[in-house]
Amino acid sequence: EVQLVESGGGLVQPGRSLRLSCTASGFTFGDYAMSWVRQAPGKGLEWVGFIRSKAYGGTTEYAASVKGRFTISRDDSKSIAYLQMNSLKTEDTAVYYCAKYSGSYYYFDYWGQGTLVTVSS
Amino acid sequence: EIVMTQSPATLSVSPGERATLSCRASQSVSSNLAWYQQKPGQAPRLLIYGASTRATGIPARFSGSGSGTEFTLTISSLQSEDFAVYYCQQYNNWPQTFGQGTKLEIK
């Protein structure tokens, strides 16, 4: 059974940093691209960014709203994906979901339960 | 960036009736469209990918259709557990984008 478990959320002041983790199980983590998607309170879904598998270079792509502030990385030996968030803004307040891409196309076949990040002074 | 527009924003339907949800893309996304269901306090769940292929374990009452810029999600006979928010997502172009969602509520 595929499981994705996010951790690391919490309350942080504007301008500070936070790192989220996504621990995966139930599939060969290193074979798949992984993504982060967020949802502000009462709002819709916003794609944040993703990291390709090592077979495709392990490169990353980001939404314009977070580019230059957020960094996604992965540790395939531990089956963990990370989201490093720097220079946080109040508008980054959201539930952050880790999501697994299907093997063939870039839709999300599994999601974690999410972790809440609140950016406030 | 491709803009995905869902309609209506809220749809009120009685249990047992059919629900039809629409999603329009600002430019063609071919058949690279997925639908997700989200219940309060839960993560989204994949329903449909490739515009019309049901994901594993999704009941046959859910069906998707369309290609290019116009897409439809149909739920043939609503069950109580189907009342939720539904999102479409295009994955044809970067960045991937979602519609704003349609809330399906009990009439």
PDB file of C-alpha atoms in Angstrom:
ATOM      1  CA  GLU A   1       0.000   0.000   0.000  1.00  0.00           C
ATOM      2  CA  VAL A   2       1.360   3.374  -1.028  1.00  0.00           C
ATOM      3  CA  GLN A   3       1.692   5.810   1.848  1.00  0.00           C
ATOM      4  CA  LEU A   4       2.964   9.376   1.903  1.00  0.00           C
ATOM      5  CA  VAL A   5       3.410  11.053   5.272  1.00  0.00           C
ATOM      6  CA  GLU A   6       4.260  14.745   5.533  1.00  0.00           C
ATOM      7  CA  SER A   7       5.859  16.313   8.563  1.00  0.00           C
ATOM      8  CA  GLY A   8       7.541  19.528   9.619  1.00  0.00           C
ATOM      9  CA  GLY A   9       4.672  21.983   9.436  1.00  0.00           C
ATOM     10  CA  GLY A  10       3.925  24.563  12.075  1.00  0.00           C
ATOM     11  CA  LEU A  11       3.831  28.250  12.924  1.00  0.00           C
ATOM     12  CA  VAL A  12       6.674  30.368  11.573  1.00  0.00           C
ATOM     13  CA  GLN A  13       7.294  34.101  11.388  1.00  0.00           C
ATOM     14  CA  PRO A  14       7.466  35.939   8.075  1.00  0.00           C
ATOM     15  CA  GLY A  15      10.939  35.890   6.593  1.00  0.00           C
ATOM     16  CA  ARG A  16      11.937  32.701   8.386  1.00  0.00           C
ATOM     17  CA  SER A  17      12.523  29.217   6.993  1.00  0.00           C
ATOM     18  CA  LEU A  18      10.920  25.824   7.381  1.00  0.00           C
ATOM     19  CA  ARG A  19      11.637  22.387   5.941  1.00  0.00           C
ATOM     20  CA  LEU A  20       8.923  19.868   5.217  1.00  0.00           C
ATOM     21  CA  SER A  21       9.512  16.158   4.770  1.00  0.00           C
ATOM     22  CA  CYS A  22       7.506  13.552   2.893  1.00  0.00           C
ATOM     23  CA  THR A  23       8.250   9.964   3.893  1.00  0.00           C
ATOM     24  CA  ALA A  24       7.114   7.415   1.317  1.00  0.00           C
ATOM     25  CA  SER A  25       6.463   3.700   1.484  1.00  0.00           C
ATOM     26  CA  GLY A  26       4.795   0.989  -0.547  1.00  0.00           C
ATOM     27  CA  PHE A  27       6.543   1.721  -3.841  1.00  0.00           C
ATOM     28  CA  THR A  28      10.035   2.098  -5.278  1.00  0.00           C
ATOM     29  CA  PHE A  29      10.486   5.746  -4.366  1.00  0.00           C
ATOM     30  CA  GLY A  30      13.498   6.381  -6.556  1.00  0.00           C
ATOM     31  CA  ASP A  31      11.590   5.456  -9.714  1.00  0.00           C
ATOM     32  CA  TYR A  32       9.054   8.274  -9.469  1.00  0.00           C
ATOM     33  CA  ALA A  33       8.866  12.033  -9.709  1.00  0.00           C
ATOM     34  CA  MET A  34       7.444  13.673  -6.591  1.00  0.00           C
ATOM     35  CA  SER A  35       5.610  16.926  -6.163  1.00  0.00           C
ATOM     36  CA  TRP A  36       4.364  19.391  -3.566  1.00  0.00           C
ATOM     37  CA  VAL A  37       0.903  20.939  -3.847  1.00  0.00           C
ATOM     38  CA  ARG A  38      -0.538  23.462  -1.418  1.00  0.00           C
ATOM     39  CA  GLN A  39      -3.978  24.645  -0.442  1.00  0.00           C
ATOM     40  CA  ALA A  40      -4.533  27.937   1.345  1.00  0.00           C
ATOM     41  CA  PRO A  41      -7.363  27.923   3.914  1.00  0.00           C
ATOM     42  CA  GLY A  42     -10.698  27.678   2.135  1.00  0.00           C
ATOM     43  CA  LYS A  43      -9.051  27.874  -1.290  1.00  0.00           C
ATOM     44  CA  GLY A  44      -8.215  25.586  -4.177  1.00  0.00           C
ATOM     45  CA  LEU A  45      -5.141  23.566  -5.050  1.00  0.00           C
ATOM     46  CA  GLU A  46      -1.892  25.163  -6.194  1.00  0.00           C
ATOM     47  CA  TRP A  47       1.008  23.201  -7.628  1.00  0.00           C
ATOM     48  CA  VAL A  48       4.236  24.273  -5.896  1.00  0.00           C
ATOM     49  CA  GLY A  49       6.918  22.265  -7.669  1.00  0.00           C
ATOM     50  CA  PHE A  50       8.348  18.853  -8.331  1.00  0.00           C
ATOM     51  CA  ILE A  51      11.509  16.817  -8.580  1.00  0.00           C
ATOM     52  CA  ARG A  52      12.178  14.274 -11.272  1.00  0.00           C
ATOM     53  CA  SER A  53      13.578  10.855 -10.563  1.00  0.00           C
ATOM     54  CA  LYS A  54      17.343  10.355 -10.802  1.00  0.00           C
ATOM     55  CA  ALA A  55      16.770   8.506 -14.062  1.00  0.00           C
ATOM     56  CA  TYR A  56      15.588  11.825 -15.504  1.00  0.00           C
ATOM     57  CA  GLY A  57      18.304  13.853 -13.887  1.00  0.00           C
ATOM     58  CA  GLY A  58      16.636  14.588 -10.545  1.00  0.00           C
ATOM     59  CA  THR A  59      15.966  18.100 -11.750  1.00  0.00           C
ATOM     60  CA  THR A  60      13.315  20.408 -10.359  1.00  0.00           C
ATOM     61  CA  GLU A  61      10.603  22.789 -11.545  1.00  0.00           C
ATOM     62  CA  TYR A  62       8.785  25.415  -9.492  1.00  0.00           C
ATOM     63  CA  ALA A  63       5.745  27.624  -9.632  1.00  0.00           C
ATOM     64  CA  ALA A  64       6.533  31.268 -10.246  1.00  0.00           C
ATOM     65  CA  SER A  65       5.106  32.170  -6.832  1.00  0.00           C
ATOM     66  CA  VAL A  66       7.816  30.196  -4.987  1.00  0.00           C
ATOM     67  CA  LYS A  67      10.728  30.129  -7.432  1.00  0.00           C
ATOM     68  CA  GLY A  68      13.928  31.316  -5.807  1.00  0.00           C
ATOM     69  CA  ARG A  69      12.524  30.817  -2.283  1.00  0.00           C
ATOM     70  CA  PHE A  70      11.561  27.117  -2.199  1.00  0.00           C
ATOM     71  CA  THR A  71      13.790  24.142  -2.976  1.00  0.00           C
ATOM     72  CA  ILE A  72      12.738  20.533  -3.453  1.00  0.00           C
ATOM     73  CA  SER A  73      15.191  17.702  -2.910  1.00  0.00           C
ATOM     74  CA  ARG A  74      15.072  13.964  -2.391  1.00  0.00           C
ATOM     75  CA  ASP A  75      16.923  11.229  -0.557  1.00  0.00           C
ATOM     76  CA  ASP A  76      16.142   8.008  -2.369  1.00  0.00           C
ATOM     77  CA  SER A  77      18.036   5.923   0.214  1.00  0.00           C
ATOM     78  CA  LYS A  78      15.522   7.053   2.825  1.00  0.00           C
ATOM     79  CA  SER A  79      12.485   7.409   0.509  1.00  0.00           C
ATOM     80  CA  ILE A  80      12.021  11.027   1.573  1.00  0.00           C
ATOM     81  CA  ALA A  81      11.239  14.143  -0.414  1.00  0.00           C
ATOM     82  CA  TYR A  82      11.897  17.564   1.109  1.00  0.00           C
ATOM     83  CA  LEU A  83      10.525  21.034   0.626  1.00  0.00           C
ATOM     84  CA  GLN A  84      12.847  23.727   1.937  1.00  0.00           C
ATOM     85  CA  MET A  85      10.934  26.978   2.281  1.00  0.00           C
ATOM     86  CA  ASN A  86      12.909  30.203   2.787  1.00  0.00           C
ATOM     87  CA  SER A  87      11.849  33.837   3.061  1.00  0.00           C
ATOM     88  CA  LEU A  88       8.347  32.770   3.983  1.00  0.00           C
ATOM     89  CA  LYS A  89       5.460  35.155   3.422  1.00  0.00           C
ATOM     90  CA  THR A  90       2.028  35.273   5.004  1.00  0.00           C
ATOM     91  CA  GLU A  91       0.571  34.186   1.667  1.00  0.00           C
ATOM     92  CA  ASP A  92       2.486  30.900   1.944  1.00  0.00           C
ATOM     93  CA  THR A  93       0.098  29.860   4.714  1.00  0.00           C
ATOM     94  CA  ALA A  94      -1.475  26.623   3.514  1.00  0.00           C
ATOM     95  CA  VAL A  95      -1.767  22.899   3.910  1.00  0.00           C
ATOM     96  CA  TYR A  96       1.138  21.398   1.997  1.00  0.00           C
ATOM     97  CA  TYR A  97       0.563  18.050   0.348  1.00  0.00           C
ATOM     98  CA  CYS A  98       3.170  15.695  -0.946  1.00  0.00           C
ATOM     99  CA  ALA A  99       1.968  13.884  -4.056  1.00  0.00           C
ATOM    100  CA  LYS A 100       3.329  11.070  -6.167  1.00  0.00           C
ATOM    101  CA  TYR A 101       3.204  11.281  -9.920  1.00  0.00           C
ATOM    102  CA  SER A 102       2.069   8.327 -11.950  1.00  0.00           C
ATOM    103  CA  GLY A 103       4.820   6.629 -13.841  1.00  0.00           C
ATOM    104  CA  SER A 104       3.664   7.669 -17.277  1.00  0.00           C
ATOM    105  CA  TYR A 105       2.211  11.150 -17.025  1.00  0.00           C
ATOM    106  CA  TYR A 106       2.206  14.042 -14.614  1.00  0.00           C
ATOM    107  CA  TYR A 107      -1.019  13.508 -12.772  1.00  0.00           C
ATOM    108  CA  PHE A 108      -1.064  12.622  -9.081  1.00  0.00           C
ATOM    109  CA  ASP A 109      -2.042   9.068  -8.245  1.00  0.00           C
ATOM    110  CA  TYR A 110      -1.345   9.286  -4.489  1.00  0.00           C
ATOM    111  CA  TRP A 111      -1.395  12.110  -1.970  1.00  0.00           C
ATOM    112  CA  GLY A 112      -0.247  12.487   1.607  1.00  0.00           C
ATOM    113  CA  GLN A 113      -2.576  13.775   4.319  1.00  0.00           C
ATOM    114  CA  GLY A 114      -0.951  17.192   4.318  1.00  0.00           C
ATOM    115  CA  THR A 115       0.824  19.346   6.872  1.00  0.00           C
ATOM    116  CA  LEU A 116      -0.259  22.863   7.842  1.00  0.00           C
ATOM    117  CA  VAL A 117       2.179  25.740   7.562  1.00  0.00           C
ATOM    118  CA  THR A 118       1.093  29.003   9.150  1.00  0.00           C
ATOM    119  CA  VAL A 119       3.183  32.091   8.463  1.00  0.00           C
ATOM    120  CA  SER A 120       2.328  34.790  10.957  1.00  0.00           C
ATOM    121  CA  SER A 121       3.978  37.206  13.326  1.00  0.00           C
TER     122      SER A 121
ATOM    123  CA  GLU B   1       0.031  29.519 -18.001  1.00  0.00           C
ATOM    124  CA  ILE B   2      -3.104  27.574 -18.894  1.00  0.00           C
ATOM    125  CA  VAL B   3      -6.164  28.707 -16.959  1.00  0.00           C
ATOM    126  CA  MET B   4      -8.661  26.026 -16.016  1.00  0.00           C
ATOM    127  CA  THR B   5     -12.213  27.203 -15.391  1.00  0.00           C
ATOM    128  CA  GLN B   6     -14.741  24.961 -13.686  1.00  0.00           C
ATOM    129  CA  SER B   7     -18.476  25.419 -13.709  1.00  0.00           C
ATOM    130  CA  PRO B   8     -20.651  25.724 -11.857  1.00  0.00           C
ATOM    131  CA  ALA B   9     -18.926  26.814  -8.649  1.00  0.00           C
ATOM    132  CA  THR B  10     -21.608  25.011  -6.643  1.00  0.00           C
ATOM    133  CA  LEU B  11     -23.955  22.299  -7.839  1.00  0.00           C
ATOM    134  CA  SER B  12     -26.953  21.154  -5.789  1.00  0.00           C
ATOM    135  CA  VAL B  13     -28.204  17.694  -6.685  1.00  0.00           C
ATOM    136  CA  SER B  14     -30.403  15.134  -4.964  1.00  0.00           C
ATOM    137  CA  PRO B  15     -29.075  11.668  -4.112  1.00  0.00           C
ATOM    138  CA  GLY B  16     -29.736   9.235  -6.925  1.00  0.00           C
ATOM    139  CA  GLU B  17     -29.706  11.941  -9.582  1.00  0.00           C
ATOM    140  CA  ARG B  18     -27.026  12.642 -12.182  1.00  0.00           C
ATOM    141  CA  ALA B  19     -24.407  15.364 -11.743  1.00  0.00           C
ATOM    142  CA  THR B  20     -22.504  16.958 -14.597  1.00  0.00           C
ATOM    143  CA  LEU B  21     -19.432  19.066 -13.848  1.00  0.00           C
ATOM    144  CA  SER B  22     -17.561  21.065 -16.478  1.00  0.00           C
ATOM    145  CA  CYS B  23     -13.953  22.108 -16.894  1.00  0.00           C
ATOM    146  CA  ARG B  24     -12.645  24.379 -19.635  1.00  0.00           C
ATOM    147  CA  ALA B  25      -9.019  25.044 -20.529  1.00  0.00           C
ATOM    148  CA  SER B  26      -7.802  28.368 -21.921  1.00  0.00           C
ATOM    149  CA  GLN B  27      -5.926  26.451 -24.621  1.00  0.00           C
ATOM    150  CA  SER B  28      -5.822  22.850 -25.742  1.00  0.00           C
ATOM    151  CA  VAL B  29      -4.517  20.315 -23.232  1.00  0.00           C
ATOM    152  CA  SER B  30      -5.197  17.346 -25.506  1.00  0.00           C
ATOM    153  CA  SER B  31      -6.451  14.555 -23.220  1.00  0.00           C
ATOM    154  CA  ASN B  32      -3.996  15.366 -20.446  1.00  0.00           C
ATOM    155  CA  LEU B  33      -6.633  16.120 -17.873  1.00  0.00           C
ATOM    156  CA  ALA B  34      -7.338  14.599 -14.453  1.00  0.00           C
ATOM    157  CA  TRP B  35     -10.198  14.906 -11.996  1.00  0.00           C
ATOM    158  CA  TYR B  36      -9.840  14.752  -8.211  1.00  0.00           C
ATOM    159  CA  GLN B  37     -12.344  14.521  -5.380  1.00  0.00           C
ATOM    160  CA  GLN B  38     -11.695  16.216  -2.061  1.00  0.00           C
ATOM    161  CA  LYS B  39     -13.759  15.799   1.082  1.00  0.00           C
ATOM    162  CA  PRO B  40     -13.452  18.174   4.056  1.00  0.00           C
ATOM    163  CA  GLY B  41     -10.265  17.643   6.006  1.00  0.00           C
ATOM    164  CA  GLN B  42      -8.961  15.085   3.527  1.00  0.00           C
ATOM    165  CA  ALA B  43      -6.405  15.006   0.765  1.00  0.00           C
ATOM    166  CA  PRO B  44      -7.576  14.985  -2.841  1.00  0.00           C
ATOM    167  CA  ARG B  45      -8.174  11.584  -4.413  1.00  0.00           C
ATOM    168  CA  LEU B  46      -7.580  10.767  -8.067  1.00  0.00           C
ATOM    169  CA  LEU B  47     -10.774   9.854  -9.919  1.00  0.00           C
ATOM    170  CA  ILE B  48     -10.030  10.174 -13.622  1.00  0.00           C
ATOM    171  CA  TYR B  49      -6.893  10.606 -15.735  1.00  0.00           C
ATOM    172  CA  GLY B  50      -6.366  10.882 -19.447  1.00  0.00           C
ATOM    173  CA  ALA B  51      -9.723  12.706 -19.482  1.00  0.00           C
ATOM    174  CA  SER B  52     -11.716   9.470 -19.390  1.00  0.00           C
ATOM    175  CA  THR B  53      -9.846   6.641 -17.626  1.00  0.00           C
ATOM    176  CA  ARG B  54     -11.035   5.784 -14.151  1.00  0.00           C
ATOM    177  CA  ALA B  55      -8.340   5.379 -11.524  1.00  0.00           C
ATOM    178  CA  THR B  56      -8.002   2.134  -9.615  1.00  0.00           C
ATOM    179  CA  GLY B  57     -10.948   1.460  -7.331  1.00  0.00           C
ATOM    180  CA  ILE B  58     -13.137   4.284  -8.649  1.00  0.00           C
ATOM    181  CA  PRO B  59     -16.779   3.218  -9.112  1.00  0.00           C
ATOM    182  CA  ALA B  60     -18.230   2.994 -12.600  1.00  0.00           C
ATOM    183  CA  ARG B  61     -20.763   5.750 -11.822  1.00  0.00           C
ATOM    184  CA  PHE B  62     -17.894   8.217 -12.336  1.00  0.00           C
ATOM    185  CA  SER B  63     -17.093   8.949 -15.960  1.00  0.00           C
ATOM    186  CA  GLY B  64     -15.030  11.560 -17.756  1.00  0.00           C
ATOM    187  CA  SER B  65     -15.182  12.841 -21.288  1.00  0.00           C
ATOM    188  CA  GLY B  66     -13.800  15.530 -23.543  1.00  0.00           C
ATOM    189  CA  SER B  67     -10.557  16.581 -25.166  1.00  0.00           C
ATOM    190  CA  GLY B  68      -8.863  19.772 -26.228  1.00  0.00           C
ATOM    191  CA  THR B  69     -10.441  22.514 -24.147  1.00  0.00           C
ATOM    192  CA  GLU B  70     -13.785  21.131 -22.966  1.00  0.00           C
ATOM    193  CA  PHE B  71     -14.146  18.385 -20.376  1.00  0.00           C
ATOM    194  CA  THR B  72     -16.941  16.864 -18.343  1.00  0.00           C
ATOM    195  CA  LEU B  73     -17.119  14.734 -15.217  1.00  0.00           C
ATOM    196  CA  THR B  74     -20.399  12.875 -14.843  1.00  0.00           C
ATOM    197  CA  ILE B  75     -21.592  11.054 -11.763  1.00  0.00           C
ATOM    198  CA  SER B  76     -24.476   8.924 -12.916  1.00  0.00           C
ATOM    199  CA  SER B  77     -26.353   8.286  -9.671  1.00  0.00           C
ATOM    200  CA  LEU B  78     -25.173  10.291  -6.714  1.00  0.00           C
ATOM    201  CA  GLN B  79     -24.415   8.504  -3.496  1.00  0.00           C
ATOM    202  CA  SER B  80     -24.108  10.247  -0.131  1.00  0.00           C
ATOM    203  CA  GLU B  81     -20.329   9.809  -0.170  1.00  0.00           C
ATOM    204  CA  ASP B  82     -20.020  11.688  -3.482  1.00  0.00           C
ATOM    205  CA  PHE B  83     -20.835  15.086  -2.029  1.00  0.00           C
ATOM    206  CA  ALA B  84     -17.471  16.823  -2.043  1.00  0.00           C
ATOM    207  CA  VAL B  85     -15.383  19.326  -3.982  1.00  0.00           C
ATOM    208  CA  TYR B  86     -14.120  18.282  -7.400  1.00  0.00           C
ATOM    209  CA  TYR B  87     -11.046  19.690  -9.130  1.00  0.00           C
ATOM    210  CA  CYS B  88      -9.786  19.305 -12.662  1.00  0.00           C
ATOM    211  CA  GLN B  89      -6.060  19.511 -13.428  1.00  0.00           C
ATOM    212  CA  GLN B  90      -4.237  19.840 -16.720  1.00  0.00           C
ATOM    213  CA  TYR B  91      -0.839  18.211 -17.075  1.00  0.00           C
ATOM    214  CA  ASN B  92      -0.196  18.960 -20.715  1.00  0.00           C
ATOM    215  CA  ASN B  93       1.854  22.102 -20.097  1.00  0.00           C
ATOM    216  CA  TRP B  94       4.034  23.500 -17.328  1.00  0.00           C
ATOM    217  CA  PRO B  95       3.092  24.768 -14.892  1.00  0.00           C
ATOM    218  CA  GLN B  96       0.399  22.246 -14.132  1.00  0.00           C
ATOM    219  CA  THR B  97      -2.747  24.058 -13.196  1.00  0.00           C
ATOM    220  CA  PHE B  98      -5.951  23.234 -11.382  1.00  0.00           C
ATOM    221  CA  GLY B  99      -9.448  24.543 -11.765  1.00  0.00           C
ATOM    222  CA  GLN B 100     -10.916  26.447  -8.836  1.00  0.00           C
ATOM    223  CA  GLY B 101     -13.192  23.552  -7.945  1.00  0.00           C
ATOM    224  CA  THR B 102     -16.881  22.665  -8.036  1.00  0.00           C
ATOM    225  CA  LYS B 103     -18.618  22.012  -4.757  1.00  0.00           C
ATOM    226  CA  LEU B 104     -21.216  19.280  -5.114  1.00  0.00           C
ATOM    227  CA  GLU B 105     -23.803  19.636  -2.385  1.00  0.00           C
ATOM    228  CA  ILE B 106     -26.930  17.820  -1.374  1.00  0.00           C
ATOM    229  CA  LYS B 107     -30.137  19.369  -2.625  1.00  0.00           C
TER     230      LYS B 107
END
